[in-house]
Coordinates of C-alpha atoms in Angstrom, one line a residue:
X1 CA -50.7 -47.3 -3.3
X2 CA -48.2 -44.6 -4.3
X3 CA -45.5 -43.8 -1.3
X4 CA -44.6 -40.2 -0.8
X5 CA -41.9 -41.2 1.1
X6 CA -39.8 -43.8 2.8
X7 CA -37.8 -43.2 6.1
X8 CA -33.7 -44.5 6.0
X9 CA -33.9 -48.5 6.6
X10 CA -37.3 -49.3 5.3
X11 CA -37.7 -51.4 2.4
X12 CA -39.2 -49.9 -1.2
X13 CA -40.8 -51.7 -3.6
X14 CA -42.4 -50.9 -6.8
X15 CA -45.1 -52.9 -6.9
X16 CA -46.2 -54.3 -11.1
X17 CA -49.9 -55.8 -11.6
X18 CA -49.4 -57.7 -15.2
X19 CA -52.5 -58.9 -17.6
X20 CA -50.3 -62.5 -18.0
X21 CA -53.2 -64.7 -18.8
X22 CA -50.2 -67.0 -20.5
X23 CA -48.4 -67.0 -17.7
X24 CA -45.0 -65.8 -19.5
X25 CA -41.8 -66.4 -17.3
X26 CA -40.7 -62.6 -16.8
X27 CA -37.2 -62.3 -16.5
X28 CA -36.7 -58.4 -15.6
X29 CA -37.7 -55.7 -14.8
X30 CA -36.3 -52.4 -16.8
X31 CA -36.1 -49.4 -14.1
X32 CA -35.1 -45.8 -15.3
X33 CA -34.1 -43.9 -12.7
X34 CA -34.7 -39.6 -13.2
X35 CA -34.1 -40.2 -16.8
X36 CA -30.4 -40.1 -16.4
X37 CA -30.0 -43.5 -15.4
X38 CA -31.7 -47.4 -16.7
X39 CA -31.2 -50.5 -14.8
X40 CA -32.0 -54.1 -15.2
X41 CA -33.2 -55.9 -12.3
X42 CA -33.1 -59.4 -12.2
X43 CA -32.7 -60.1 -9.1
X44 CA -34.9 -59.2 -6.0
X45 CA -38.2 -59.7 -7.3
X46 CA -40.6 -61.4 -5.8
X47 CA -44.6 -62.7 -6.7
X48 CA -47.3 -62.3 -4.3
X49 CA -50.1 -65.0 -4.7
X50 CA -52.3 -63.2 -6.5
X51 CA -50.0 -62.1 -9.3
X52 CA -48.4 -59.0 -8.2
X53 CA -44.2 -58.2 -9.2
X54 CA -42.9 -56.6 -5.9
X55 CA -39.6 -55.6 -7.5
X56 CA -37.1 -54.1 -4.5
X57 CA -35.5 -50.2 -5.0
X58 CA -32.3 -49.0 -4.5
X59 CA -32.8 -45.0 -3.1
X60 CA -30.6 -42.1 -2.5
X61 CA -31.3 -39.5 0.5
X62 CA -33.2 -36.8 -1.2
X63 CA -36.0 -36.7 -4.3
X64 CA -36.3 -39.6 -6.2
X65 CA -38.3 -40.8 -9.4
X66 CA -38.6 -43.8 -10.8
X67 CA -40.1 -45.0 -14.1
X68 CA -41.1 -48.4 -15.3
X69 CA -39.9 -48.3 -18.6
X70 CA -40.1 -52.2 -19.9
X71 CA -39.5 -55.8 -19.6
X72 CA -38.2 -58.9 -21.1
X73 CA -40.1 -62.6 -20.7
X74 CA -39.4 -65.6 -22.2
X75 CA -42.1 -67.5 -24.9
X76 CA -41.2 -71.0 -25.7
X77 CA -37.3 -70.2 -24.9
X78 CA -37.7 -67.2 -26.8
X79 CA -36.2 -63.9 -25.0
X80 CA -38.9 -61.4 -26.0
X81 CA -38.6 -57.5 -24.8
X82 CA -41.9 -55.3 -24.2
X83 CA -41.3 -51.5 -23.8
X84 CA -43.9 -49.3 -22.5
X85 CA -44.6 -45.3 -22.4
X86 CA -43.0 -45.1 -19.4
X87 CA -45.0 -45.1 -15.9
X88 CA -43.1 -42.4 -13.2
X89 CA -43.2 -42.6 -10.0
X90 CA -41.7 -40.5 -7.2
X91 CA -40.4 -40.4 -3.4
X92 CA -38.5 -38.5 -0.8
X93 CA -35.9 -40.3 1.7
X94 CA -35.3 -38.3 4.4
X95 CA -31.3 -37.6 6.1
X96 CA -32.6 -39.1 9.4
X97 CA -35.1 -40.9 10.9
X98 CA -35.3 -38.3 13.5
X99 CA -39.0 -35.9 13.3
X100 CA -38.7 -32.3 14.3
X101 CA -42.0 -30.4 15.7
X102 CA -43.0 -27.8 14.9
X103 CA -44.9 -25.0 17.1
X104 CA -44.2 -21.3 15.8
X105 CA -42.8 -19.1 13.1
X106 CA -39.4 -18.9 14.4
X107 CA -39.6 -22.7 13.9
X108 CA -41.2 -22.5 10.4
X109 CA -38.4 -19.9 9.4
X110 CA -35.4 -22.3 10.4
X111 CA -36.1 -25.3 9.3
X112 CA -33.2 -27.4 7.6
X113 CA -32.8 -29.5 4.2
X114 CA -33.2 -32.8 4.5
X115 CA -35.0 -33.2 7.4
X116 CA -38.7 -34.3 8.8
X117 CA -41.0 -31.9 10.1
X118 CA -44.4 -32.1 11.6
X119 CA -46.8 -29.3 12.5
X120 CA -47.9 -29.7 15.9
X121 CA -50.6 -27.2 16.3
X122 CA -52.2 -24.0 14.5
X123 CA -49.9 -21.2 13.6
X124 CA -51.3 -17.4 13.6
X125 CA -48.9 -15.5 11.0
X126 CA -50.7 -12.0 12.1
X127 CA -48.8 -8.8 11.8
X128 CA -45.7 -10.9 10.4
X129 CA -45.2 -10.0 6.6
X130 CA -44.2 -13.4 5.0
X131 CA -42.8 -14.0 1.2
X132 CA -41.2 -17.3 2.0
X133 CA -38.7 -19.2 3.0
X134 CA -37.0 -22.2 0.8
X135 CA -37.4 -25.9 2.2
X136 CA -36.1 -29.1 1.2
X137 CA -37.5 -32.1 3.0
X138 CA -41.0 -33.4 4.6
X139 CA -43.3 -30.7 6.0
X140 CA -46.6 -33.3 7.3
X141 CA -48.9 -30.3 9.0
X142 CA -50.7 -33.0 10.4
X143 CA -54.4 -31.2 9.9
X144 CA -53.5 -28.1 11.7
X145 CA -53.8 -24.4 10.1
X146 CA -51.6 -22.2 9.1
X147 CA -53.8 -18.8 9.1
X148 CA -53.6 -14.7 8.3
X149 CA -50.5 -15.5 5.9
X150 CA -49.5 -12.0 4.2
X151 CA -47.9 -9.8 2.3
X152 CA -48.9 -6.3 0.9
X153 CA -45.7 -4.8 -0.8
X154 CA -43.7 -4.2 -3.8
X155 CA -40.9 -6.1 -5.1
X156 CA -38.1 -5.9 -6.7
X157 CA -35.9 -8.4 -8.7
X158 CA -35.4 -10.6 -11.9
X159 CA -36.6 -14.0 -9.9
X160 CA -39.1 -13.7 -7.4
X161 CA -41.3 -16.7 -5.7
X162 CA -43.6 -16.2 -3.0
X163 CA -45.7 -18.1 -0.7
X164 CA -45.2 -20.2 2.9
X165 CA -42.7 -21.2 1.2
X166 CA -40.6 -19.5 -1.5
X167 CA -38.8 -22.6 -3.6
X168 CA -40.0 -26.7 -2.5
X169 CA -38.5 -29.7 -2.9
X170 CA -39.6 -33.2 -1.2
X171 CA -43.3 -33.8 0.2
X172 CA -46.0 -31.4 1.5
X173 CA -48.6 -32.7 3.0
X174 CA -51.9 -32.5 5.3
X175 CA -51.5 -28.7 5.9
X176 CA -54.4 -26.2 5.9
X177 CA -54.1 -22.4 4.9
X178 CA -56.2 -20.0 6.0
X179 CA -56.7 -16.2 5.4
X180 CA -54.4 -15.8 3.3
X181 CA -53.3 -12.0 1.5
X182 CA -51.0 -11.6 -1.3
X183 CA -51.1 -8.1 -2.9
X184 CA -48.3 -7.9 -4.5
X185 CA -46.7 -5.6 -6.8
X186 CA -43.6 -6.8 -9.1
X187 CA -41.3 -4.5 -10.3
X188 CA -39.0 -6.6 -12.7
X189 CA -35.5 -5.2 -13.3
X190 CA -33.8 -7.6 -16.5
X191 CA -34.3 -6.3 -19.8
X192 CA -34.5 -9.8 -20.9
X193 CA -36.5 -12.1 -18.9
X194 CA -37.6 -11.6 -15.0
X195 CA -39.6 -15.0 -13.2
X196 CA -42.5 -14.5 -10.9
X197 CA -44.2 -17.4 -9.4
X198 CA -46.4 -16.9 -6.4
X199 CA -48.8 -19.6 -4.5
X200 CA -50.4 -19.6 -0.9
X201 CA -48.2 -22.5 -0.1
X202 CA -45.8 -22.5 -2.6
X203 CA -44.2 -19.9 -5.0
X204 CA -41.9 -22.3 -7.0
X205 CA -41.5 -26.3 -6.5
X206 CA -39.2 -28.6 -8.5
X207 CA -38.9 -32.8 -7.6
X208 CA -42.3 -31.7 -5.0
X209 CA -44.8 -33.8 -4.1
X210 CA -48.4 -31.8 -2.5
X211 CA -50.9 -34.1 -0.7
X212 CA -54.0 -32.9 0.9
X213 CA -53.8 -29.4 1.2
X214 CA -56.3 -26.8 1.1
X215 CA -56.8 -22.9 0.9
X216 CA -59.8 -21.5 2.6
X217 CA -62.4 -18.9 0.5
X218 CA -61.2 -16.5 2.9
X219 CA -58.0 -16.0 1.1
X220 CA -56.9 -13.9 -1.9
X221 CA -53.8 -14.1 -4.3
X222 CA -53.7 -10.1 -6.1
X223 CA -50.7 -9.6 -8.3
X224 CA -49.3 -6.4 -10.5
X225 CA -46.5 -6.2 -12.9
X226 CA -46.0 -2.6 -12.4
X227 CA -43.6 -2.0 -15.6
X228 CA -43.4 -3.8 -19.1
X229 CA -40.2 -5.6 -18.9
X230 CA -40.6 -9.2 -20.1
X231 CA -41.9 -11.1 -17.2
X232 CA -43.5 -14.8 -17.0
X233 CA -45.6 -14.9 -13.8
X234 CA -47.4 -17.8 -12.7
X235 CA -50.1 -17.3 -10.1
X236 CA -51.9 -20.1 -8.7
X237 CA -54.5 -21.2 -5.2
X238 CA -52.2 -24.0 -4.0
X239 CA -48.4 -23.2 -6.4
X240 CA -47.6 -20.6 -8.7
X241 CA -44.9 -22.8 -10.7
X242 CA -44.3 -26.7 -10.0
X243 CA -41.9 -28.7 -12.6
X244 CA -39.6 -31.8 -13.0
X245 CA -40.9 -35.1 -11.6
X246 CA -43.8 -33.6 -9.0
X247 CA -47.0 -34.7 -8.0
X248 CA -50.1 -32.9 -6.6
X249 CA -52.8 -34.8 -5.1
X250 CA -56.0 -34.4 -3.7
X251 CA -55.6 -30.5 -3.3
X252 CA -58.1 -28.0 -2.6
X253 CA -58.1 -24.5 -3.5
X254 CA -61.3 -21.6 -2.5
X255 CA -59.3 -18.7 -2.9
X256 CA -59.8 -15.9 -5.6
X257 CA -56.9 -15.0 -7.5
X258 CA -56.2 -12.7 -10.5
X259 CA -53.2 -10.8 -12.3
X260 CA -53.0 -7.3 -14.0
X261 CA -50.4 -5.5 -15.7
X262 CA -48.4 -5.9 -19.5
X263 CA -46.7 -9.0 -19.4
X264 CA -47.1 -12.5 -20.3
X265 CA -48.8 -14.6 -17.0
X266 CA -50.3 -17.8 -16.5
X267 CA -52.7 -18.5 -13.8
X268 CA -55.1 -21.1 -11.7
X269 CA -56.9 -22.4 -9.0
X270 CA -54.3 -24.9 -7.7
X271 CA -51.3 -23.9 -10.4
X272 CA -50.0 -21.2 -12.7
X273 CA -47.5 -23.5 -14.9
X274 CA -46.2 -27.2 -14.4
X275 CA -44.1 -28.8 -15.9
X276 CA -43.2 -32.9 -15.7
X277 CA -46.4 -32.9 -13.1
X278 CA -49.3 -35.0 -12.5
X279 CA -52.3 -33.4 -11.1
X280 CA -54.8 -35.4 -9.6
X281 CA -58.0 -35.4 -7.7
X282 CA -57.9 -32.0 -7.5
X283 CA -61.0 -29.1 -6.5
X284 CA -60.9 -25.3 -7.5
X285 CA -63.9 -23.4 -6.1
X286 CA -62.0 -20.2 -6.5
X287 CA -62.9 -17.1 -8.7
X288 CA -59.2 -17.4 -11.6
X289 CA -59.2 -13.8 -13.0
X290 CA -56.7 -12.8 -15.7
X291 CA -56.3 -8.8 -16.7
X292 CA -53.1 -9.1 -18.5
X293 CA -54.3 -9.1 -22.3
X294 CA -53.9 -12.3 -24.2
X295 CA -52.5 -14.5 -21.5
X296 CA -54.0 -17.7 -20.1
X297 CA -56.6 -18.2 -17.0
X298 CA -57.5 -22.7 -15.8
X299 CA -59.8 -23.6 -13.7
X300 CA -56.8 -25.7 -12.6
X301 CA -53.7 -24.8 -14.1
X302 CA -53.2 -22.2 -16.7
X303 CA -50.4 -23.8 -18.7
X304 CA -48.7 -26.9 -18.3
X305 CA -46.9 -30.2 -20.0
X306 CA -47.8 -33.1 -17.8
X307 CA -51.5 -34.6 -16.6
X308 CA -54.3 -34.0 -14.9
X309 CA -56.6 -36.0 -14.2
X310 CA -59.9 -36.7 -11.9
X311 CA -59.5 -32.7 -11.5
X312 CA -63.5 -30.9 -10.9
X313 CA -63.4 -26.6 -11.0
X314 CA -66.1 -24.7 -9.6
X315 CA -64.9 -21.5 -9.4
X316 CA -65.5 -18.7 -12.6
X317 CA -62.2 -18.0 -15.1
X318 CA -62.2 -15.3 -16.7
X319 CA -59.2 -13.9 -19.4
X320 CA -58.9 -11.3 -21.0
X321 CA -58.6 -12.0 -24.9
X322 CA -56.5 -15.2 -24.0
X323 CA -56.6 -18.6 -23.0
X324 CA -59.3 -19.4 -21.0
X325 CA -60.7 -23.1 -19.4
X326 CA -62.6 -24.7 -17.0
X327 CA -59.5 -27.1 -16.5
X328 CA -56.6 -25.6 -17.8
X329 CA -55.9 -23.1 -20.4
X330 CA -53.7 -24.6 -22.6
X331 CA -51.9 -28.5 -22.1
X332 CA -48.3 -28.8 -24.5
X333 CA -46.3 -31.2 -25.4
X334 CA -46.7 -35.2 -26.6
X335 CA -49.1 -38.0 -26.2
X336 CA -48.4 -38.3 -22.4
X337 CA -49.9 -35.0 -21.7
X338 CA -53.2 -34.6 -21.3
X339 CA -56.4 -34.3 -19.1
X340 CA -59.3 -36.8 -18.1
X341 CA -61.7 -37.4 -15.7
X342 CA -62.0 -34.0 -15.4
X343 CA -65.6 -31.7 -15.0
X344 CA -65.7 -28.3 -15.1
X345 CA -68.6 -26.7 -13.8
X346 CA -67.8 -23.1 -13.5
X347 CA -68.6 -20.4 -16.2
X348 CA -66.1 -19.3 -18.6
X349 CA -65.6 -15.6 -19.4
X350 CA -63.4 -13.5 -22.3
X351 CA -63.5 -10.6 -22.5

């Protein structure tokens, strides 16, 4: 099973099932390391009785991601080398064994990078108007609600994220959202490009890992580009925008969400855009509505590069003259992007 995370001292391995029916002598392992870095391990590998390469990881504090990327063996004192399409996964080391609790909003608004932090009871967010605050670490809300999360304003600016928590790095996890209210108005300023991502738990996330979370059906995501400057917004249930190396598993989103105004936006149940993401065992039972003319409305995400995969919408998408499906809208890029596994149940509208 895929770790989320492993606390300073622990041991990591990354754990390789082979079909070696002729029972090759592997010699290494090759480990990339984010892409920027490959490795050959020799050394510390071990073989469980049944079969199983338990091949030990060097980590860094912080996000890290790992890919499998090949190996060599050995056939009749032949050194052979087999590369795969590489297989990522990722983790988060926190600074310090320590755990902080957390029991209010003044503790949710000064939280600090790097650090463990675990939800100790409901939070009521009435009366408080929240767009988010940035966090970098492990947030484990340990089954307990965050509720009445909301904002009805307009903003201004050329980079705007929104949601619990504005920008996301490291591991969310185990955290429920209730009644939450976005109405948003943008008004974007830069002539050239402005960025709005908004989510109930996330606005943007980059090297973020989301594990059983959940928005109830009494929440709502509204959002208006008020001028025509160019704009990309992504809108989603769970994340507006989540890229480079990030997971989201097992997420569930109820809330209705939709987008108006003269811009380019991309919107979904539990995403508006990823990027370098897997998305898996994910449910959308929420209503995905997209007014913007000729811009893209998923069932799950409304543009991405990446996978999804196990992923079952509900809820009813509607665009208007764009991109339009039960599961996304539109997947890019090469062969390793893709969806499967995935039902869609919920009607399709353009109009």
């Amino acid at each position: 099973n895929r770790v989320d995370f492993v606390m300073p001292g622990e041991t990591l391995y990354l754990v390789v099932d082979i079909d070696n029916e002729n029972n090759y002598l592997i010699q290494n392992f090759e480990i990339r390391f984010g892409y920027e870095e490959t490795r050959t391990i020799i050394d510390n590998i071990k073989v469980s009785a049944d079969g199983l390469y338990y091949v030990e990881i060097d980590y860094n504090t912080g996000y890290n991601s790992i890919y499998l990327h090949g190996l060599d063996y050995t056939v009749d004192d032949y050194y052979t080398s087999y590369h795969i399409i590489p297989l990522m996964t990722s983790y988060y080391i926190p600074a310090s064994e320590e755990i902080k609790h957390i029991k209010n909003s003044e503790d949710l608004k000064n939280m600090s990078d790097g650090y463990y932090y675990i939800l100790d009871n409901d939070i009521d967010l009435e009366n408080v108007e929240w767009l988010g605050y940035e966090f970098n670490g492990i947030f484990d809300g340990n089954g307990y609600c965050i509720k009445n999360l909301s904002a009805i304003t307009t903003i201004t600016g050329e980079e705007i994220n929104v949601g619990l928590f504005s920008t996301a790095t490291g591991v969310i996890k185990n955290l429920k959202m209730e009644s939450v209210t976005y109405y948003l108005t943008v008004e974007a300023v830069n002539s050239e490009y402005n960025f709005v991502r908004i989510g109930s738990i996330v606005g943007y996330g980059k090297q973020l890992i989301i594990k059983n979370c959940s928005v109830d059906s009494n929440s709502v995501i509204n959002y208006t580009l008020k001028n025509n400057l160019s704009t990309m917004g992504s809108i989603g249930g769970i994340i507006g925008h989540i890229e480079e190396y990030s997971f989201i598993d097992c997420c569930l989103n109820n809330a209705s969400i939709s987008a108006s105004g003269l811009s380019m936006s991309r919107i979904g149940g539990i995403c508006g855009t990823f990027s370098l993401t897997t998305i898996n065992n994910c449910i959308n039972n929420g209503v995905v509505k997209n007014n913007i003319q000729g811009e893209s409305s998923g069932g799950i995400a409304g543009w991405g590069n990446g996978q999804i995969i196990n992923c079952l919408n509900l809820g009813n998408i509607t665009s208007n003259d764009g991109s339009c499906g039960g599961i996304a809208a539109m997947i890019d890029g090469d062969t390793s992007c893709f969806a499967k596994g995935c039902i869609n149940i919920g009607k399709i509208y353009t109009t």
